[in-house]
Short mmCIF file of C-alpha atoms and ligand atoms in Angstrom, two decimals:
data_model
loop_
_atom_site.label_atom_id
_atom_site.label_comp_id
_atom_site.label_asym_id
_atom_site.label_seq_id
_atom_site.Cartn_x
_atom_site.Cartn_y
_atom_site.Cartn_z
CA MET A 77 26.20 -7.68 -86.90
CA SER A 78 27.66 -4.27 -85.54
CA ALA A 79 27.43 -3.73 -81.66
CA LEU A 80 27.05 0.10 -82.53
CA PHE A 81 24.09 2.14 -82.68
CA GLY A 82 22.73 2.16 -86.20
CA THR A 83 22.87 6.15 -86.33
CA TYR A 84 24.90 5.84 -89.54
CA ALA A 85 24.36 3.80 -92.71
CA ARG A 86 28.03 2.81 -92.67
CA SER A 87 30.01 1.64 -95.79
CA PRO A 88 31.95 -1.53 -94.59
CA LEU A 89 35.08 0.25 -96.35
CA ALA A 90 37.58 0.73 -93.41
CA PHE A 91 40.97 2.76 -93.88
CA GLU A 92 44.19 1.59 -92.60
CA ARG A 93 46.33 4.33 -93.10
CA GLY A 94 46.69 7.72 -94.91
CA GLU A 95 49.30 9.77 -96.70
CA GLY A 96 48.59 13.34 -97.78
CA VAL A 97 45.33 13.25 -99.72
CA ARG A 98 45.29 9.52 -99.85
CA LEU A 99 43.54 7.04 -97.69
CA PHE A 100 44.59 2.81 -97.92
CA SER A 101 41.79 0.36 -97.43
CA GLN A 102 42.67 -2.45 -95.49
CA ASP A 103 43.42 -4.42 -98.83
CA GLY A 104 45.75 -1.71 -99.78
CA THR A 105 43.52 0.14 -102.24
CA PRO A 106 44.07 3.84 -102.51
CA PHE A 107 41.40 6.29 -102.38
CA LEU A 108 41.59 10.14 -103.11
CA ASP A 109 40.37 11.88 -100.42
CA PHE A 110 37.78 14.91 -101.00
CA HIS A 111 35.86 14.09 -98.10
CA SER A 112 38.58 15.06 -95.29
CA GLY A 113 36.46 13.02 -92.42
CA ILE A 114 33.98 15.80 -93.10
CA ALA A 115 36.21 18.97 -93.52
CA VAL A 116 38.34 17.97 -90.68
CA ASN A 117 41.84 16.58 -91.92
CA ALA A 118 42.86 20.05 -93.01
CA LEU A 119 46.48 18.71 -93.08
CA GLY A 120 45.81 15.54 -94.92
CA HIS A 121 46.98 12.40 -93.38
CA SER A 122 50.09 11.50 -91.42
CA ASP A 123 51.55 15.06 -91.68
CA PRO A 124 54.96 14.63 -90.05
CA HIS A 125 54.67 17.92 -87.90
CA MET A 126 51.38 16.65 -86.44
CA VAL A 127 52.42 13.02 -85.81
CA GLU A 128 55.54 14.44 -84.06
CA ALA A 129 53.51 16.80 -82.02
CA LEU A 130 51.03 14.49 -80.62
CA LYS A 131 53.70 11.76 -79.79
CA GLN A 132 55.59 14.50 -77.61
CA ALA A 133 52.20 15.51 -75.82
CA ALA A 134 51.56 11.73 -75.29
CA GLU A 135 54.98 11.52 -73.34
CA ARG A 136 53.83 14.35 -71.34
CA VAL A 137 50.62 15.02 -69.29
CA TRP A 138 47.72 13.69 -71.23
CA HIS A 139 44.74 15.44 -69.04
CA THR A 140 44.58 17.74 -66.01
CA SER A 141 41.15 19.40 -65.21
CA ASN A 142 40.34 22.84 -66.27
CA VAL A 143 40.46 23.57 -62.57
CA PHE A 144 44.39 23.78 -63.05
CA THR A 145 46.40 25.96 -65.64
CA ILE A 146 47.16 24.30 -69.00
CA PRO A 147 50.15 26.23 -70.87
CA GLU A 148 49.35 24.48 -74.03
CA GLN A 149 45.81 25.77 -73.88
CA GLU A 150 47.05 29.28 -72.67
CA ARG A 151 49.22 29.55 -75.62
CA LEU A 152 46.62 28.14 -78.13
CA ALA A 153 44.31 30.58 -76.90
CA GLN A 154 46.69 33.47 -76.84
CA ARG A 155 47.72 32.63 -80.59
CA LEU A 156 43.81 32.70 -81.78
CA VAL A 157 43.25 36.02 -80.11
CA GLU A 158 46.29 37.59 -82.09
CA THR A 159 45.23 35.98 -85.14
CA THR A 160 41.31 36.78 -85.15
CA PHE A 161 38.71 39.35 -83.83
CA ALA A 162 38.41 37.50 -80.60
CA ASP A 163 39.72 38.63 -76.97
CA ALA A 164 38.97 35.43 -75.13
CA VAL A 165 38.54 31.50 -75.91
CA PHE A 166 36.63 28.58 -74.27
CA PHE A 167 37.71 25.36 -75.61
CA THR A 168 35.57 22.14 -76.45
CA ASN A 169 35.72 18.55 -78.01
CA SER A 170 33.30 19.43 -80.69
CA GLY A 171 31.50 21.84 -82.99
CA THR A 172 28.37 21.18 -81.30
CA GLU A 173 29.57 22.32 -77.98
CA ALA A 174 31.17 25.31 -79.33
CA ILE A 175 27.56 26.17 -80.51
CA GLU A 176 26.33 25.31 -77.14
CA CYS A 177 28.83 27.65 -75.49
CA ALA A 178 27.98 30.67 -78.05
CA ILE A 179 24.64 30.45 -77.52
CA LYS A 180 24.77 30.35 -73.69
CA THR A 181 27.43 33.29 -74.01
CA ALA A 182 24.86 35.59 -76.11
CA ARG A 183 22.20 35.17 -73.47
CA ARG A 184 24.29 35.37 -70.57
CA HIS A 185 25.59 38.63 -71.91
CA PHE A 186 22.23 40.35 -71.92
CA PHE A 187 21.22 38.48 -68.62
CA ASP A 188 24.01 40.24 -67.19
CA LYS A 189 22.88 43.74 -68.69
CA GLY A 190 19.57 43.16 -66.82
CA GLU A 191 17.94 42.19 -69.84
CA LYS A 192 16.53 38.79 -68.87
CA ASP A 193 14.07 38.20 -71.36
CA ARG A 194 16.29 38.87 -74.07
CA PHE A 195 17.49 35.31 -75.18
CA GLU A 196 15.75 34.66 -78.52
CA ILE A 197 18.35 33.80 -81.56
CA ILE A 198 17.44 34.10 -85.02
CA GLY A 199 18.83 31.10 -87.28
CA PHE A 200 18.43 30.26 -90.91
CA THR A 201 16.71 27.63 -93.03
CA GLY A 202 19.43 25.30 -94.45
CA SER A 203 21.98 25.52 -91.74
CA PHE A 204 23.51 22.77 -89.70
CA HIS A 205 24.80 23.55 -86.11
CA GLY A 206 24.99 20.17 -84.86
CA ARG A 207 23.03 17.36 -82.97
CA SER A 208 22.58 18.47 -79.44
CA THR A 209 19.04 19.68 -78.26
CA GLY A 210 20.16 23.32 -78.12
CA ALA A 211 21.89 23.19 -81.86
CA LEU A 212 19.01 21.38 -83.26
CA ALA A 213 17.08 24.10 -81.97
CA ALA A 214 19.05 26.66 -83.39
CA MET A 215 18.76 24.76 -86.77
CA GLY A 216 15.28 24.45 -86.60
CA ASN A 217 15.21 21.69 -89.72
CA ALA A 218 12.03 19.73 -88.95
CA ALA A 219 13.64 16.59 -90.28
CA TYR A 220 16.36 16.70 -87.64
CA LEU A 221 13.96 17.40 -84.53
CA GLU A 222 11.42 15.01 -85.56
CA GLY A 223 11.01 12.33 -82.50
CA PHE A 224 12.87 14.35 -79.97
CA GLY A 225 10.03 16.28 -78.21
CA LEU A 226 9.35 19.79 -78.52
CA PRO A 227 12.37 21.99 -79.64
CA LEU A 228 14.05 24.17 -77.01
CA PRO A 229 12.10 27.77 -77.12
CA GLY A 230 13.96 30.67 -77.67
CA PHE A 231 14.82 30.37 -81.49
CA ARG A 232 13.08 31.70 -84.69
CA HIS A 233 14.25 31.07 -88.46
CA VAL A 234 14.20 32.76 -91.59
CA ALA A 235 15.42 32.04 -94.92
CA PRO A 236 19.05 33.47 -95.87
CA GLY A 237 19.14 36.10 -98.49
CA ARG A 238 16.70 39.09 -97.95
CA ILE A 239 18.04 41.29 -95.13
CA GLU A 240 14.26 42.46 -94.53
CA LEU A 241 13.08 39.17 -93.52
CA VAL A 242 15.71 39.35 -90.66
CA GLU A 243 14.99 42.65 -89.61
CA ALA A 244 10.97 41.49 -89.32
CA ALA A 245 11.98 38.74 -87.33
CA ILE A 246 13.86 41.13 -84.54
CA THR A 247 11.83 41.52 -81.36
CA PRO A 248 12.51 43.09 -78.14
CA GLN A 249 13.48 39.34 -77.05
CA THR A 250 15.90 38.84 -79.90
CA CYS A 251 19.44 38.47 -78.42
CA ALA A 252 21.53 37.12 -81.27
CA ILE A 253 21.61 36.27 -85.12
CA ILE A 254 23.48 33.06 -85.72
CA ILE A 255 24.76 32.11 -89.22
CA GLU A 256 27.34 30.28 -91.23
CA PRO A 257 29.14 32.26 -93.53
CA VAL A 258 29.22 29.38 -96.11
CA GLN A 259 26.69 26.58 -95.25
CA GLY A 260 28.25 23.19 -95.34
CA GLU A 261 25.74 20.73 -94.73
CA GLY A 262 22.98 22.64 -96.56
CA GLY A 263 24.80 22.34 -99.77
CA CYS A 264 27.89 24.58 -99.82
CA THR A 265 25.87 28.14 -99.99
CA ALA A 266 28.27 30.81 -99.53
CA MET A 267 26.62 34.06 -98.25
CA PRO A 268 27.17 37.02 -100.29
CA VAL A 269 29.64 39.49 -98.68
CA GLU A 270 27.11 42.11 -98.79
CA TYR A 271 24.66 39.99 -96.96
CA MET A 272 27.11 39.46 -94.22
CA ARG A 273 28.03 43.26 -93.87
CA ALA A 274 24.05 44.01 -94.10
CA LEU A 275 23.63 41.46 -90.99
CA ARG A 276 26.50 43.21 -89.01
CA ALA A 277 24.84 46.44 -89.46
CA LEU A 278 21.45 45.27 -88.41
CA CYS A 279 22.94 43.75 -85.47
CA ASP A 280 24.45 47.01 -84.39
CA ARG A 281 21.56 49.07 -85.24
CA HIS A 282 19.42 46.68 -83.03
CA GLY A 283 22.14 46.05 -80.19
CA ILE A 284 22.10 42.55 -80.82
CA LEU A 285 25.04 39.96 -81.13
CA LEU A 286 26.55 38.17 -84.49
CA ILE A 287 27.11 34.63 -83.83
CA LEU A 288 29.11 32.95 -86.69
CA ASP A 289 29.31 29.35 -87.17
CA GLU A 290 32.69 28.75 -88.71
CA VAL A 291 32.69 25.28 -87.88
CA GLN A 292 33.19 24.00 -91.16
CA CYS A 293 34.10 27.13 -93.19
CA GLY A 294 36.76 28.24 -90.87
CA TYR A 295 40.00 27.22 -90.34
CA GLY A 296 41.58 28.19 -93.65
CA ARG A 297 38.79 26.32 -95.74
CA THR A 298 37.84 29.21 -97.73
CA GLY A 299 41.23 30.44 -98.70
CA ARG A 300 41.32 32.80 -95.42
CA PHE A 301 41.94 31.90 -91.82
CA PHE A 302 38.19 32.55 -91.07
CA ALA A 303 35.51 33.11 -93.86
CA TYR A 304 34.19 36.19 -91.98
CA GLU A 305 37.42 38.00 -93.42
CA TRP A 306 36.12 38.08 -96.82
CA SER A 307 33.23 40.55 -95.84
CA GLY A 308 35.69 42.62 -93.56
CA ILE A 309 33.30 42.45 -90.78
CA THR A 310 33.83 40.79 -87.40
CA PRO A 311 31.30 38.70 -85.13
CA ASP A 312 30.95 38.92 -81.42
CA ILE A 313 30.92 35.36 -80.91
CA MET A 314 32.13 32.37 -83.31
CA ALA A 315 32.24 28.50 -83.08
CA VAL A 316 34.95 26.70 -84.34
CA ALA A 317 35.89 22.84 -84.66
CA LYS A 318 36.71 20.48 -87.74
CA GLY A 319 39.85 21.76 -88.81
CA ILE A 320 41.10 23.20 -85.65
CA GLY A 321 42.51 19.85 -84.42
CA ALA A 322 42.82 18.36 -87.91
CA GLY A 323 41.48 15.23 -86.67
CA PHE A 324 42.02 15.49 -82.86
CA PRO A 325 38.76 16.21 -81.20
CA LEU A 326 38.65 20.07 -80.32
CA GLY A 327 36.42 22.89 -80.82
CA ALA A 328 36.29 26.69 -79.57
CA CYS A 329 34.09 29.43 -78.99
CA LEU A 330 35.62 32.68 -79.56
CA ALA A 331 34.21 36.03 -78.31
CA THR A 332 35.02 39.62 -77.92
CA ALA A 333 35.94 40.70 -74.44
CA ALA A 334 32.68 42.82 -73.98
CA VAL A 335 30.69 39.29 -74.43
CA ALA A 336 33.26 36.85 -72.72
CA LYS A 337 33.21 38.79 -69.52
CA SER A 338 29.62 37.62 -68.51
CA MET A 339 30.96 34.00 -68.30
CA VAL A 340 32.32 33.64 -64.88
CA PRO A 341 33.05 30.81 -62.92
CA GLY A 342 29.96 28.22 -62.60
CA THR A 343 28.66 29.36 -66.06
CA HIS A 344 30.03 26.84 -68.23
CA GLY A 345 32.67 24.23 -68.51
CA SER A 346 33.99 20.93 -69.68
CA THR A 347 35.78 18.28 -68.55
CA TYR A 348 38.39 17.47 -71.66
CA GLY A 349 37.86 20.78 -73.55
CA GLY A 350 41.36 21.93 -74.66
CA ASN A 351 43.17 19.44 -72.58
CA PRO A 352 46.93 19.22 -73.00
CA LEU A 353 46.80 16.64 -75.52
CA ALA A 354 44.23 18.49 -77.73
CA SER A 355 45.87 21.89 -77.10
CA SER A 356 49.15 20.52 -78.23
CA VAL A 357 47.70 19.32 -81.25
CA GLY A 358 45.85 22.49 -81.71
CA ASN A 359 49.21 24.43 -81.60
CA ALA A 360 50.61 21.85 -84.12
CA VAL A 361 47.76 22.87 -86.62
CA LEU A 362 48.45 26.58 -86.03
CA ASP A 363 52.22 26.08 -86.62
CA ARG A 364 51.34 24.72 -90.15
CA MET A 365 48.52 27.16 -91.05
CA LEU A 366 50.05 30.33 -89.89
CA ALA A 367 53.35 29.77 -91.86
CA PRO A 368 53.71 32.35 -94.56
CA GLY A 369 51.76 31.34 -97.86
CA PHE A 370 49.50 28.60 -96.25
CA PHE A 371 46.00 30.51 -96.77
CA ALA A 372 47.31 31.87 -100.02
CA HIS A 373 47.83 28.14 -101.07
CA VAL A 374 43.99 27.45 -100.37
CA GLU A 375 42.99 30.32 -102.15
CA ARG A 376 44.99 29.42 -105.34
CA VAL A 377 44.15 25.81 -105.32
CA GLY A 378 40.41 26.58 -104.56
CA ALA A 379 40.40 29.17 -107.24
CA HIS A 380 41.85 26.21 -109.79
CA LEU A 381 39.25 23.78 -108.53
CA HIS A 382 36.37 26.16 -109.50
CA TRP A 383 37.96 26.96 -112.91
CA LYS A 384 38.33 22.85 -113.34
CA LEU A 385 34.58 22.57 -112.52
CA GLN A 386 33.68 25.15 -114.79
CA GLN A 387 35.31 23.17 -117.67
CA LEU A 388 33.65 20.13 -116.25
CA GLN A 389 30.25 21.74 -116.29
CA GLN A 390 30.69 22.85 -120.14
CA ARG A 391 31.36 19.38 -120.84
CA TYR A 392 28.74 17.48 -118.66
CA ALA A 393 26.04 20.31 -118.41
CA HIS A 394 23.56 17.75 -118.24
CA HIS A 395 25.14 16.30 -114.95
CA LEU A 396 26.81 19.33 -113.24
CA LEU A 397 24.00 21.57 -112.67
CA GLU A 398 25.66 24.32 -110.44
CA ILE A 399 28.95 25.00 -108.84
CA ARG A 400 28.68 26.40 -105.24
CA GLY A 401 30.96 27.70 -102.40
CA ARG A 402 34.04 29.22 -101.65
CA GLY A 403 37.85 27.93 -101.71
CA LEU A 404 38.09 24.30 -100.62
CA LEU A 405 34.28 24.36 -99.22
CA THR A 406 33.01 23.59 -102.76
CA GLY A 407 29.83 21.75 -103.98
CA ILE A 408 28.49 20.65 -107.06
CA LYS A 409 24.79 20.44 -107.55
CA ILE A 410 24.15 17.34 -109.67
CA ALA A 411 21.50 16.04 -111.84
CA THR A 412 21.25 12.32 -110.44
CA PRO A 413 20.68 11.43 -106.86
CA VAL A 414 23.73 12.45 -104.81
CA ARG A 415 24.21 9.78 -102.47
CA ASP A 416 24.07 6.83 -105.40
CA PHE A 417 26.72 9.23 -107.39
CA SER A 418 28.80 9.43 -103.92
CA VAL A 419 28.74 5.66 -103.71
CA ARG A 420 29.69 5.11 -107.32
CA LEU A 421 32.52 7.53 -107.03
CA ARG A 422 33.90 5.43 -103.98
CA ASP A 423 33.42 1.99 -105.20
CA THR A 424 34.03 2.34 -108.75
CA HIS A 425 36.52 5.20 -109.11
CA HIS A 426 37.92 5.41 -105.64
CA MET A 427 37.30 8.82 -104.72
CA LEU A 428 35.67 9.92 -101.60
CA ALA A 429 33.25 12.88 -101.51
CA GLN A 430 30.47 13.62 -98.91
CA PRO A 431 26.86 14.62 -100.04
CA ALA A 432 25.38 17.91 -98.64
CA GLY A 433 21.90 19.21 -98.84
CA ASP A 434 19.74 20.01 -102.12
CA ASN A 435 21.57 17.50 -103.89
CA VAL A 436 25.12 18.86 -103.71
CA LEU A 437 28.36 16.90 -103.76
CA ARG A 438 30.70 18.48 -101.54
CA LEU A 439 34.32 18.85 -102.51
CA ILE A 440 36.29 19.38 -99.36
CA PRO A 441 39.86 17.88 -99.53
CA PRO A 442 42.61 18.48 -97.33
CA LEU A 443 43.82 22.00 -97.34
CA VAL A 444 47.37 20.61 -98.27
CA ILE A 445 46.07 19.40 -101.60
CA THR A 446 48.09 20.18 -104.81
CA GLU A 447 46.75 21.60 -108.38
CA GLY A 448 47.82 18.27 -109.75
CA GLU A 449 45.55 16.15 -107.32
CA ILE A 450 42.68 18.70 -107.76
CA ASP A 451 43.10 17.79 -111.67
CA GLU A 452 43.02 14.08 -110.73
CA GLY A 453 40.00 14.52 -108.63
CA VAL A 454 37.97 16.45 -111.46
CA GLU A 455 39.29 13.74 -114.05
CA THR A 456 37.71 11.07 -111.81
CA LEU A 457 34.29 13.36 -111.69
CA ALA A 458 34.55 13.29 -115.54
CA ALA A 459 35.18 9.55 -115.45
CA ALA A 460 32.14 8.90 -113.40
CA PHE A 461 29.78 10.94 -115.56
CA GLU A 462 31.28 9.44 -118.77
CA ALA A 463 30.58 5.92 -117.16
CA MET A 464 26.96 6.94 -116.64
CA ASP A 465 26.36 8.33 -120.19
CA ARG A 466 27.58 4.94 -121.57
CA GLU A 467 25.59 2.99 -119.28
CA LYS A 468 22.65 4.81 -120.31
CA ALA A 469 23.42 4.80 -123.78
CA SER A 470 23.61 0.92 -123.79
CA ALA A 471 20.66 0.48 -121.74
C1 PLP B 20 29.90 19.64 -88.12
C2 PLP B 20 29.39 21.04 -87.80
C3 PLP B 20 28.70 21.40 -86.71
C4 PLP B 20 28.99 20.18 -85.48
O1 PLP B 20 29.97 20.02 -85.32
P1 PLP B 20 30.54 18.41 -84.36
O2 PLP B 20 31.92 18.34 -84.08
O3 PLP B 20 30.10 17.60 -85.38
O4 PLP B 20 29.64 18.36 -83.05
C5 PLP B 20 28.41 22.56 -86.28
N1 PLP B 20 28.35 23.51 -87.44
C6 PLP B 20 28.65 23.31 -88.57
C7 PLP B 20 28.60 24.40 -89.43
C8 PLP B 20 29.22 22.11 -88.99
O5 PLP B 20 29.69 21.77 -90.25
#
């Protein structure tokens, strides 16, 4: 009996060590990791530069409060400001907290302008923003909200895809629109670049803010540092996490100066957010990702994965219904229940991949994966489909 909350239907499988795109279970069995701790282990397992950075940080100061200057955090923020749309950064421990900061920052901006009633945020069906009461309200997904009382007020939801629906939801109370450029949990749905541009234009026309949730699709996963770069637009606020710490708990809310300036002392805070350990790791991640060719590598292997999956679909069209996503945030909609398939893949074929909504299997390997390792993953999927067909034929 586990002493833990039963919030996860956990597998008894436990991993002892990892190397690159492989995890080794306690009995030494290697598993091919197309899961990455849900899009977190961007640099794979046991990257020497990351291990060294954390060891060195552990020998300095682990933690000081944010009431003191944290040089590693200042440096990390400066690097993010230099490489993104943003002028200022607030560090958190998770994606959910980055979303909370984004919601508060958007509302506070209009409060400061004297528009106190302007606090409503438009979100999208199929989105995922985290598990806090604020993030759940932003998602508006009934299944996640059930049993937790009334959702927090101040949110409206529309289906993504048609810009008229968003425009119709705008009221004098609207302060922002929040969207994932590529929905992760919802089923690896990439928003078309035209749609992202139309949302930006709509925000500008109505004087409201665009918040991007790049917790999953950001930090190189789509083959650009951030997914918004594909559309050529920039947000006003952006939530980031997962890959930012590559396994160390870290998140961030990025904003333009015009918006961030409302977040004055007393408006927000975090005990741990961006502490010396986390910020040192965050800087080490950037050392690797901002090195020449890193994002080009992700773009290239991502295109290779899509090409291989198209070939797989030709052979197994009765299993593989649709290929979705962008770069290494790719999903395949399959014909059989995705949870069962992911368990089969794990237990029989020793490959890890995470189910998402709409019966999609997410393929989110470490960004350092090679073309050869991608081929291995796709061959493993083929072997799983093949085994299912054989079982069906002999049944
Ligand atoms: C994972 C995720 C979150 C929540 O992040 P946590 O670190 O689990 O709090 C928010 N938004 C998106 C898009 C995510 O994928």
